[in-house]
GROMACS .gro file of C-alpha atoms in nm:
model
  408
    1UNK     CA    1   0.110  -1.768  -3.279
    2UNK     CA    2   0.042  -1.695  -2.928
    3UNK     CA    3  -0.093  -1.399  -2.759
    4UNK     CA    4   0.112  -1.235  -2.427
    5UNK     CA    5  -0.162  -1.174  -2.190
    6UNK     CA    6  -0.160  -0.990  -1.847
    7UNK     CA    7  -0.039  -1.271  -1.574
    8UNK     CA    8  -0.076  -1.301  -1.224
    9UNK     CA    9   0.192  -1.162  -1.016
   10UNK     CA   10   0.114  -1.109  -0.684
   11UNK     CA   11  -0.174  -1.292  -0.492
   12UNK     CA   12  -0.403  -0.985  -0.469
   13UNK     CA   13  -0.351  -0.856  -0.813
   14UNK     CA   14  -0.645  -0.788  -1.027
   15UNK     CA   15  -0.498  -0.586  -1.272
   16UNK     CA   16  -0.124  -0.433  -1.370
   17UNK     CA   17  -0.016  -0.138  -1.551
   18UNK     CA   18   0.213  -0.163  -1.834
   19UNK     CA   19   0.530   0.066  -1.770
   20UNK     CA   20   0.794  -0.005  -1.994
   21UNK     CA   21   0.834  -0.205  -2.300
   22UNK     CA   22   1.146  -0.328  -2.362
   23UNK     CA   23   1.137  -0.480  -2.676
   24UNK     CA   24   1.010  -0.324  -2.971
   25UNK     CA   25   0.792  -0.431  -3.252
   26UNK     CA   26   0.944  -0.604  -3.539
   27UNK     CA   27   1.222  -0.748  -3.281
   28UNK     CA   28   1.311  -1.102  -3.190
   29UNK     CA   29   1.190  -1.261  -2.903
   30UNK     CA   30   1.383  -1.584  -2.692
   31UNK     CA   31   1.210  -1.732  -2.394
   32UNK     CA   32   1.264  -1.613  -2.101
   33UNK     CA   33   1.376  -1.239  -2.190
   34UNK     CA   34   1.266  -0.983  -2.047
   35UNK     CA   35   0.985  -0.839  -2.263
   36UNK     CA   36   0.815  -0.573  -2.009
   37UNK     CA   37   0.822  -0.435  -1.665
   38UNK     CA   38   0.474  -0.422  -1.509
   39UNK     CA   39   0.347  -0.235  -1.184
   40UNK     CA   40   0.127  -0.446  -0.998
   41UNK     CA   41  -0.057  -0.368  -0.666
   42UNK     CA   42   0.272  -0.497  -0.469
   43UNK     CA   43   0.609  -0.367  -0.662
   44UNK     CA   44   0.757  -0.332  -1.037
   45UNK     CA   45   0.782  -0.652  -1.188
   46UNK     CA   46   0.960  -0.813  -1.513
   47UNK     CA   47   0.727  -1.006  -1.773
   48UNK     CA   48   0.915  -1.283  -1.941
   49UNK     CA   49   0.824  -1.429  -2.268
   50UNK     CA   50   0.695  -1.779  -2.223
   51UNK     CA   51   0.741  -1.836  -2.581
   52UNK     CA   52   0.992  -1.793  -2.915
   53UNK     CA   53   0.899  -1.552  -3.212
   54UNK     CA   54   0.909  -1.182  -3.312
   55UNK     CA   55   0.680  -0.968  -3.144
   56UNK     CA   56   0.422  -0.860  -3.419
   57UNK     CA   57   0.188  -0.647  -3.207
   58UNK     CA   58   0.179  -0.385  -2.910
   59UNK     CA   59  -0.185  -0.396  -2.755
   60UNK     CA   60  -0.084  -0.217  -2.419
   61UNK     CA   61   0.066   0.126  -2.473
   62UNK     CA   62   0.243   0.237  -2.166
   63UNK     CA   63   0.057   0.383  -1.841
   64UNK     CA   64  -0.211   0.134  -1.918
   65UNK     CA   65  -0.399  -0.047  -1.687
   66UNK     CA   66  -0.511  -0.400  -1.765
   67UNK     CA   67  -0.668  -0.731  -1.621
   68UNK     CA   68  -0.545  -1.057  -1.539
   69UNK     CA   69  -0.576  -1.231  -1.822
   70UNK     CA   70  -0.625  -0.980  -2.116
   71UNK     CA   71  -0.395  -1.007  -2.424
   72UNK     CA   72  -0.073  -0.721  -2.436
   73UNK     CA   73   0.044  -0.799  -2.757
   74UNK     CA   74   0.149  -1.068  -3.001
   75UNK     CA   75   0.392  -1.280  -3.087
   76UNK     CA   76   0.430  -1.399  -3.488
   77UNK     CA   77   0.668  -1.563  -3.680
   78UNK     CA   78   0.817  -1.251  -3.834
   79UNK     CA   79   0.548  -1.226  -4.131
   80UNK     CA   80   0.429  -0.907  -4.075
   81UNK     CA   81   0.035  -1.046  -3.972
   82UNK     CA   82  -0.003  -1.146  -3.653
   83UNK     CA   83  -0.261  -1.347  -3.491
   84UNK     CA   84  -0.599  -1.188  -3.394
   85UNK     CA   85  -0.577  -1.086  -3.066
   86UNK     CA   86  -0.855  -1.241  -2.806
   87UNK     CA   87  -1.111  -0.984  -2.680
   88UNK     CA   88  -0.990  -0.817  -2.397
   89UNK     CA   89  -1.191  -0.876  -2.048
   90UNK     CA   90  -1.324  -0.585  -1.902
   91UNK     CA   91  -1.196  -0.487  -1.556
   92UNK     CA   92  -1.468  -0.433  -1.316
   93UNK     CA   93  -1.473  -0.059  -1.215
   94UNK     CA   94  -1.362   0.003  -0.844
   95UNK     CA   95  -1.403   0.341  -0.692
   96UNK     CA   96  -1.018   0.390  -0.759
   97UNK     CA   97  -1.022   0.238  -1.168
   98UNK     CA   98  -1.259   0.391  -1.408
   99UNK     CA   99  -1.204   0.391  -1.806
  100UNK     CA  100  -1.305   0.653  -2.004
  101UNK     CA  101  -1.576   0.523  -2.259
  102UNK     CA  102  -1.609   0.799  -2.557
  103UNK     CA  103  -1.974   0.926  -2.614
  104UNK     CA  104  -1.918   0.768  -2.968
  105UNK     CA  105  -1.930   0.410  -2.792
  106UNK     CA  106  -2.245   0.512  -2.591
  107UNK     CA  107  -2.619   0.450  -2.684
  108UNK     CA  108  -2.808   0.762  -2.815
  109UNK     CA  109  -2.986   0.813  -2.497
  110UNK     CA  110  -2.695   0.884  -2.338
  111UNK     CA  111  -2.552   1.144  -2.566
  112UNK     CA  112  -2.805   1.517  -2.489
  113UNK     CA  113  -2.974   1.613  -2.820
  114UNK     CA  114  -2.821   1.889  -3.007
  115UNK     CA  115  -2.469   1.836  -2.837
  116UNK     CA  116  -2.154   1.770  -3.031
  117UNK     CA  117  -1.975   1.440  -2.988
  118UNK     CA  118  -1.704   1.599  -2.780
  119UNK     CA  119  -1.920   1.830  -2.515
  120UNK     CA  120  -1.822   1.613  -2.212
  121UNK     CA  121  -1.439   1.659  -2.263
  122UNK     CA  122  -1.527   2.054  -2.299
  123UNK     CA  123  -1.640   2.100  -1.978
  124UNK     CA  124  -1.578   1.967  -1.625
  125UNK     CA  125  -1.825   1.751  -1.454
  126UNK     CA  126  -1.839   2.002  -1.218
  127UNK     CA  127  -1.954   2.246  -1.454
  128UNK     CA  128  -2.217   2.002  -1.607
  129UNK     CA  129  -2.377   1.986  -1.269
  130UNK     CA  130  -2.366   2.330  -1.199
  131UNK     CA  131  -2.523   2.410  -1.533
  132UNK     CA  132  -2.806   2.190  -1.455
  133UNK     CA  133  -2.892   2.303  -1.137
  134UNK     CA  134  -2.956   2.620  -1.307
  135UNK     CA  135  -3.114   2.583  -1.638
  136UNK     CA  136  -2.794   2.645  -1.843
  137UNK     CA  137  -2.733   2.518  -2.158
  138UNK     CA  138  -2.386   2.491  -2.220
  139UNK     CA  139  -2.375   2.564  -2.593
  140UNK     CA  140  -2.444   2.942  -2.521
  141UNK     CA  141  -2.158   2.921  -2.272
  142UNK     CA  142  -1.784   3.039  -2.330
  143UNK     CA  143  -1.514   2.825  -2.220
  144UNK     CA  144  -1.181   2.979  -2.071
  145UNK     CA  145  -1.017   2.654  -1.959
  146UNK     CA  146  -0.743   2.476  -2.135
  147UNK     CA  147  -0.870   2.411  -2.507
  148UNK     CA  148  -1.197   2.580  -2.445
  149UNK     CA  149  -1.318   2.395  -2.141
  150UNK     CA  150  -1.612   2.492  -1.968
  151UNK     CA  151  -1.515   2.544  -1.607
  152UNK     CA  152  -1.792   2.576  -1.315
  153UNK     CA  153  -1.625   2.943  -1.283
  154UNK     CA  154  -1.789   3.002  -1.685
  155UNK     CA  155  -2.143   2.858  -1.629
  156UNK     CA  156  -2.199   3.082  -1.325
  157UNK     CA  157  -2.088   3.409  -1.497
  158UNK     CA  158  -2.340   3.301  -1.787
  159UNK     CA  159  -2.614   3.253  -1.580
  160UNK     CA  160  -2.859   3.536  -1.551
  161UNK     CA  161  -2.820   3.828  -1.349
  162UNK     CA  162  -3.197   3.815  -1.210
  163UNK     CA  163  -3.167   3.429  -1.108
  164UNK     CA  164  -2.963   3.359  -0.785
  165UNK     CA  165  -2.691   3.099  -0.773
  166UNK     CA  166  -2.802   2.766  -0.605
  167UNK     CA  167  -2.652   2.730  -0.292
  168UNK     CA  168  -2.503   2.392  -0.217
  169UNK     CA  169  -2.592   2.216   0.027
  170UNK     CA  170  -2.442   2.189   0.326
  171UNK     CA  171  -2.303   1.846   0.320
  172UNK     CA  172  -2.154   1.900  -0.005
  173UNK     CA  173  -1.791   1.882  -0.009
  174UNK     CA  174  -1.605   2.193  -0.101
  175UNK     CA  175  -1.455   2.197  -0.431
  176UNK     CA  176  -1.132   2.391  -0.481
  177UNK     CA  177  -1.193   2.606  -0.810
  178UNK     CA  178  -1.051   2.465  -1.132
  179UNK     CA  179  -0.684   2.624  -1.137
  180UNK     CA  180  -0.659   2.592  -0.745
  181UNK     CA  181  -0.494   2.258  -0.733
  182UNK     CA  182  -0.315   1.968  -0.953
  183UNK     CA  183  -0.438   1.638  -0.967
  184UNK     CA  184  -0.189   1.387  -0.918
  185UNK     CA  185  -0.246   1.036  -1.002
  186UNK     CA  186  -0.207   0.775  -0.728
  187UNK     CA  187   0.019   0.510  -0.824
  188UNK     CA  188  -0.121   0.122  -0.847
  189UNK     CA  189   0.028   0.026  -0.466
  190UNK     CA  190  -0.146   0.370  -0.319
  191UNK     CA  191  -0.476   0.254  -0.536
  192UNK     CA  192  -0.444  -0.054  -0.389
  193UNK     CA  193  -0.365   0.080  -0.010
  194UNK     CA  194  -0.657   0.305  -0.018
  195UNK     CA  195  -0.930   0.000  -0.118
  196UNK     CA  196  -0.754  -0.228   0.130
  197UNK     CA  197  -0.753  -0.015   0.415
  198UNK     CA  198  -1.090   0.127   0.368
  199UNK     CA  199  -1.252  -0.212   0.366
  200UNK     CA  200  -0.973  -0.287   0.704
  201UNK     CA  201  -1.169   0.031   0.877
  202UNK     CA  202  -1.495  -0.060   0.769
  203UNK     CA  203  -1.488  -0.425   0.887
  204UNK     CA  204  -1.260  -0.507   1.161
  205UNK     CA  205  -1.392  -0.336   1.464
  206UNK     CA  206  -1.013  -0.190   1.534
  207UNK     CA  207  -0.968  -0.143   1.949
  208UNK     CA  208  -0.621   0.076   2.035
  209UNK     CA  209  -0.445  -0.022   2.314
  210UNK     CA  210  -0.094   0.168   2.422
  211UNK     CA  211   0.189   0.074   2.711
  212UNK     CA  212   0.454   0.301   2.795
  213UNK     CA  213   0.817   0.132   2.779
  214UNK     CA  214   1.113   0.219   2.946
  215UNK     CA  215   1.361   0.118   2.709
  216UNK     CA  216   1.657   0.300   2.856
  217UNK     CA  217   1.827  -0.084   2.898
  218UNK     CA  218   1.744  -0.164   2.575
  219UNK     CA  219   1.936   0.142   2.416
  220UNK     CA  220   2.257   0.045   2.680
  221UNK     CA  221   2.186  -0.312   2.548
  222UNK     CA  222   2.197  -0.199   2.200
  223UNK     CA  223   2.484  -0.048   2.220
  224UNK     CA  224   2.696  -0.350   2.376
  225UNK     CA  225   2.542  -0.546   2.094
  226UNK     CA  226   2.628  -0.289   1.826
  227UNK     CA  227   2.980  -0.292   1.999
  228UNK     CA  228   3.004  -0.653   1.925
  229UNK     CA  229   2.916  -0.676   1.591
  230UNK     CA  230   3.162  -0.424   1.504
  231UNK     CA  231   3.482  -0.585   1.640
  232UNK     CA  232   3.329  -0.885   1.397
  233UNK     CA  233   3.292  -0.693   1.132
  234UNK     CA  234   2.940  -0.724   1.044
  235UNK     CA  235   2.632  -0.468   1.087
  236UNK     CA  236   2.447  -0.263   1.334
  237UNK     CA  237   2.116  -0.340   1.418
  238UNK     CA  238   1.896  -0.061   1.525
  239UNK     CA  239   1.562  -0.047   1.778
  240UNK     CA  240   1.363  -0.150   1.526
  241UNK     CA  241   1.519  -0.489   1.500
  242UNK     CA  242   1.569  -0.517   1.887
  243UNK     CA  243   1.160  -0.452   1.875
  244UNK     CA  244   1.044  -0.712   1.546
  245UNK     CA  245   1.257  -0.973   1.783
  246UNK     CA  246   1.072  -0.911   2.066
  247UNK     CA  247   0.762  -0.915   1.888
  248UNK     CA  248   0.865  -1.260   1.743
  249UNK     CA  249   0.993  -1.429   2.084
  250UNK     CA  250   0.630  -1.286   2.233
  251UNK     CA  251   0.397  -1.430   1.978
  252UNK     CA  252   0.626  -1.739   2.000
  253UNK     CA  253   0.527  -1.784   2.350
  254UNK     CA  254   0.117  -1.661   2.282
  255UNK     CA  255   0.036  -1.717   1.979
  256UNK     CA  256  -0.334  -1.570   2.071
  257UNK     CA  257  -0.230  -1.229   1.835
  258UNK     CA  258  -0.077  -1.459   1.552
  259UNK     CA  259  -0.392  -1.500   1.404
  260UNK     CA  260  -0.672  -1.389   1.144
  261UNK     CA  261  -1.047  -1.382   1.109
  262UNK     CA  262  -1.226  -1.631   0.881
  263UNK     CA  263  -1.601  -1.578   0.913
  264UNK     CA  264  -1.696  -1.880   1.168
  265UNK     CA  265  -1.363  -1.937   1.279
  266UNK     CA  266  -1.022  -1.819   1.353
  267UNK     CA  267  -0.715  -1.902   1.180
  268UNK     CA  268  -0.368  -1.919   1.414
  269UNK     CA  269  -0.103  -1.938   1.192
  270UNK     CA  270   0.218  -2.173   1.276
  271UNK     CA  271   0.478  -1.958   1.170
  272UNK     CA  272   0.603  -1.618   1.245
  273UNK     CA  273   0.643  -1.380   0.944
  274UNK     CA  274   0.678  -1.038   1.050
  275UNK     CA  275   0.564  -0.764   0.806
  276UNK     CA  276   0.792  -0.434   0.813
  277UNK     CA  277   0.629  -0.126   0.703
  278UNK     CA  278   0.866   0.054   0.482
  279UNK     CA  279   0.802   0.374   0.319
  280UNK     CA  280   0.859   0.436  -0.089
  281UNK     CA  281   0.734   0.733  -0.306
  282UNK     CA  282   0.488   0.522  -0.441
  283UNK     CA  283   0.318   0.452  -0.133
  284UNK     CA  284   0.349   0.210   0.150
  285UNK     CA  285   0.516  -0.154   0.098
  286UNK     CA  286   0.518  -0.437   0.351
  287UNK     CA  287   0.840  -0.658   0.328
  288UNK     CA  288   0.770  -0.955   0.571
  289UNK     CA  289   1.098  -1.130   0.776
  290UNK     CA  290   0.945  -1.471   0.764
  291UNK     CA  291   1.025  -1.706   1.056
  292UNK     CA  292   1.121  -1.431   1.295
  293UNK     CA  293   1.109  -1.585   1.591
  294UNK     CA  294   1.395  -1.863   1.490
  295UNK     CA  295   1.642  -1.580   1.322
  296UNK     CA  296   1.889  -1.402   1.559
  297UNK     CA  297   1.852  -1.034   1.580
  298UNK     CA  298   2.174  -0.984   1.346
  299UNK     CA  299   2.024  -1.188   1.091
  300UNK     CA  300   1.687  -0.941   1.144
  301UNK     CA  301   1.882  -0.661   1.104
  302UNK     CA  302   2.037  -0.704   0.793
  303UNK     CA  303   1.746  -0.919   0.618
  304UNK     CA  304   1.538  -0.564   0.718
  305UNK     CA  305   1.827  -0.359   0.578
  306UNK     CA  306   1.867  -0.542   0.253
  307UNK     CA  307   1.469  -0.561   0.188
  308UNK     CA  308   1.405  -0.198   0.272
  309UNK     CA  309   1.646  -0.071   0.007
  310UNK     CA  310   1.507  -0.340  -0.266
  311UNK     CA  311   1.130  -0.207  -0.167
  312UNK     CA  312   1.272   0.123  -0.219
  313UNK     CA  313   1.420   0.062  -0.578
  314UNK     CA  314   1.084  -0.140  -0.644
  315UNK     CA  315   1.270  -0.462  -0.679
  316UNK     CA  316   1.086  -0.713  -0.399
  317UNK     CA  317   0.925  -0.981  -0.557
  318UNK     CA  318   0.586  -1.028  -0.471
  319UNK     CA  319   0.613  -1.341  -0.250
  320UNK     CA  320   0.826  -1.118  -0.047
  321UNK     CA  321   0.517  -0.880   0.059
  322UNK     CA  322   0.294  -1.203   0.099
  323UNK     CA  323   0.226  -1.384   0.363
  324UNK     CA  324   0.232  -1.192   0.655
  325UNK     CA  325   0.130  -1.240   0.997
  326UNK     CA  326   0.194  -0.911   1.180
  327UNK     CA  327   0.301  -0.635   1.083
  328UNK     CA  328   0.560  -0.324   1.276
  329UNK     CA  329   0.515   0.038   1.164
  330UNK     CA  330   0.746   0.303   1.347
  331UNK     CA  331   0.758   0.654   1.278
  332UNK     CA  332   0.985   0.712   1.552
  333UNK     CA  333   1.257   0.843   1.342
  334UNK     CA  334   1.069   1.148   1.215
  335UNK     CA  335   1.010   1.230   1.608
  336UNK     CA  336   0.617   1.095   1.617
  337UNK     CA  337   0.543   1.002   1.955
  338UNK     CA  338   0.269   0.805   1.934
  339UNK     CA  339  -0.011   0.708   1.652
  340UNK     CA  340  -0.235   0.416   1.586
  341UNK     CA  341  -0.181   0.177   1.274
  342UNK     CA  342  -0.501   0.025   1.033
  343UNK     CA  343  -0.464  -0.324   1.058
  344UNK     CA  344  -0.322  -0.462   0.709
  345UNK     CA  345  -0.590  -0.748   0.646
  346UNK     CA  346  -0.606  -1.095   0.659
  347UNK     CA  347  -0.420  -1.026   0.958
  348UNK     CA  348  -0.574  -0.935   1.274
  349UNK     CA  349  -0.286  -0.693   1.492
  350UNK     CA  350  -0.111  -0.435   1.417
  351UNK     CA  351   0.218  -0.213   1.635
  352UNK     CA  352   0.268   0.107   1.606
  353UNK     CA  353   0.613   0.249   1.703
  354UNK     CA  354   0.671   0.602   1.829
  355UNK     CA  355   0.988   0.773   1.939
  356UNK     CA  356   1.179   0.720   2.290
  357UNK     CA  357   1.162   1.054   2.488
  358UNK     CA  358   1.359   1.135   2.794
  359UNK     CA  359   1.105   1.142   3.111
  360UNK     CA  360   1.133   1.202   3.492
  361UNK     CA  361   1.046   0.908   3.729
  362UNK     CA  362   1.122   0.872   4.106
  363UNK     CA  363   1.304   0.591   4.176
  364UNK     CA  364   1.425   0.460   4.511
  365UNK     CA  365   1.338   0.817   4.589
  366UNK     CA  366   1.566   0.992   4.329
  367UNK     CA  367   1.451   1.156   4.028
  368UNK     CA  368   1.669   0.988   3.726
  369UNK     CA  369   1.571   1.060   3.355
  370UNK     CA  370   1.473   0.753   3.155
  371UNK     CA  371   1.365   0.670   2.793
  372UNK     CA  372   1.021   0.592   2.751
  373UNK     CA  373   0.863   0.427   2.467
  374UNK     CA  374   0.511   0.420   2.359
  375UNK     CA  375   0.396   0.160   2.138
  376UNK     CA  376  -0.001   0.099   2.059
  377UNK     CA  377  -0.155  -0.191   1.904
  378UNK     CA  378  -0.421  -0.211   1.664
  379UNK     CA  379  -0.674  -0.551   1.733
  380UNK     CA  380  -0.913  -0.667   1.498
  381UNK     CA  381  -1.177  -0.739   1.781
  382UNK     CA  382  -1.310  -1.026   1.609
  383UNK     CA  383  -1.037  -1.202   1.658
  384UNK     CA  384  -0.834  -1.058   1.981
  385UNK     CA  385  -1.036  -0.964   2.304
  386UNK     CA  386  -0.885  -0.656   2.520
  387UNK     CA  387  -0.796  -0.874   2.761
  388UNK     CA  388  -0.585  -1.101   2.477
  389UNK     CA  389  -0.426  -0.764   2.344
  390UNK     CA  390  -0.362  -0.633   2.698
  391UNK     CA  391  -0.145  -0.954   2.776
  392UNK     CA  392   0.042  -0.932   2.437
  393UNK     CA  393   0.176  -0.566   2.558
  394UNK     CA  394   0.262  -0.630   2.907
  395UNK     CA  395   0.472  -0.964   2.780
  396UNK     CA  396   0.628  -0.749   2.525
  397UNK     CA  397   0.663  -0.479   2.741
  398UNK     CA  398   0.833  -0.742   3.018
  399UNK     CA  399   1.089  -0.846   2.766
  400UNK     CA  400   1.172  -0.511   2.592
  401UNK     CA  401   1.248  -0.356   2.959
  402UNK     CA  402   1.447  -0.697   3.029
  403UNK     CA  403   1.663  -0.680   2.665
  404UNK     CA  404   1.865  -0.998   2.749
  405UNK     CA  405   1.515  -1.206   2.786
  406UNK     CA  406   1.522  -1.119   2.364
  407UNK     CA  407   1.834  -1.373   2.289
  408UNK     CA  408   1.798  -1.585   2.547
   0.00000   0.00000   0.00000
């Protein structure tokens, strides 16, 4: 009978985390049900079975983590003896994915004479490398931690009174105590952020550029929009979807931002799909609002609306956070002013959205109080000059200070 391995569900995934089982051993299985929910690197996702039968075997207990490809369970025809399971692939190890390997799996040389099979998950690896650096064995050392554990705080107090602790050096890191803090787990879509953007900082030469916007016309015009919508019963849209249109309309008429590096060449893409950075607990998600440019800004608003309350029930679908050509971040509503946004790769550009703040100007020689907003855009430099990133802004800028230029 066949075997349910760990599929594919999102164009970047490597591996996905079984959460939830949802059928039990022993019980009937129809294709197409709904046999498990998995947590890729995108969003919580629904494994159907591909096949009829009785599920004979759980090889994926909850919480864990496994590649493309590797068998989760079983399926059998009820007997009681299911098939034998395929080896499992290994996942390469990442600096955010390590598995635990049990000294009883390692060679001898890797296991210190004299110590008992279970040493290492006695004492912290902190504590192992303190007790090295000075000459302590740790069988002659009393552990206070949970279950015994050795903590770094137990090998110094054994160590004797005429030999100095070892300073460390000065580049080390400080290292909170054990006791001092919690470790908290980062879910598969922060794991996933952290490589991503790492390798975004590391290899796109990011350049910052940031216009000022007086967007006291665009608030009056939002209003006489909002106004509008009402008396036809349908919803608001807020500054945010007044700002992804303008985006959309600008890169419609330069495309020179729509674009990502490729090595030798550069790749301008034909449509408009506008990524939306929405905040969850689990991290950051990117729903994009494909074809932008050719949706009005009511249709924006509530395609934004409806996707940022699916991201935030984990319910997008993964082609839903693909494909992205752009992407708008605004932490204006928590009163941020003005930051700078990592680029989300392949893409090369990246606005960042602060909040509109009431500001003197003389005009026509009277002082008036307008609304200014900054906005600063992140370039890949491979791909957009200053001067190509300078132009984007002052177009934008142009048609966010002229709102009726947006829907006409």
């Amino acid at each position: 009978m066949p075997e349910i391995t760990m599929p594919r569900l999102s164009d970047t995934m490597e591996d996905g985390v079984v959460v939830a089982w949802l059928k039990q051993v022993g019980d009937k299985v129809t294709r197409g049900e709904i046999l498990a929910e998995i947590e890729t690197d995108k969003a919580l996702m629904e494994l159907e079975a591909y096949d009829d039968g009785v599920l004979d075997q759980i090889l994926a207990e909850p919480g864990t983590r496994v590649p493309i490809g590797s068998p989760i369970a079983m399926l059998g025809d009820g007997s009681g003896t299911p098939a034998k399971p395929a080896p499992a692939v290994a996942a390469p190890a990442t600096s955010t994915d390590f598995t635990s390997v049990p000294l009883s799996n390692q060679t001898p040389s890797t296991v210190t004479a004299g110590a008992a099979p279970d040493d290492r998950r006695k004492s912290s690896p902190l504590a192992r490398k303190v007790a090295r650096e000075l000459g302590i064995d740790l069988d002659s050392v009393t552990g206070t931690g949970p279950g015994g554990r050795i903590t770094r705080h137990d090998v110094e107090s054994a160590q004797p009174a005429s030999v100095p602790p070892v300073p460390a050096p000065s580049t080390a890191p400080v290292v909170a105590a054990s006791g001092d803090y919690e470790e908290v787990p980062l879910t598969t879509v922060q794991q996933v952020a952290a490589k991503r953007l790492t390798e975004s900082k590391q290899q796109a030469p990011h350049i910052y550029l940031t216009s000022a916007i007086d967007v006291t016309d665009l608030l009056a015009f939002r209003t006489d929009v909002n106004q509008t919508l009402q008396s036809a019963g349908t919803g608001k849209v807020s500054i945010n979807d007044l700002i992804v249109k303008a985006v959309a309309v600008t890169l419609r008429a330069d495309p020179a931002v729509n674009v990502s590096f490729d090595g030798d060449k550069l790749l301008r893409h034909r449509g408009i799909h506008l990524g939306v950075a929405v905040a969850i607990p689990a991290g950051l998600v990117v729903p994009v609002i494909r074809d932008a440019d050719r949706k009005s800004i009511s249709a924006i608003a509530a395609e934004s609306r409806e996707k940022a309350e699916r991201a935030r029930a984990r319910k997008l679908r993964a082609d839903e956070m693909t494909g992205g050509t752009f992407t708008i971040s605004n932490l204006g509503m928590f009163g941020i002013e003005q930051f700078a946004a990592v680029i989300n790769p392949p893409e090369a550009a990246i606005l960042a959205i602060g909040a509109a703040t009431d500001q003197l100007h003389l005009i026509d020689g009277e002082v008036v109080t307008r609304k200014i907003l900054r906005v600063t855009l992140s370039a890949d430099h491979r791909a957009i000059d200053g001067a190509t990133a300078a132009t984007f802004l002052q177009q934008l800028k142009d048609l966010l200070e002229h709102p009726l230029r947006i829907v006409t």
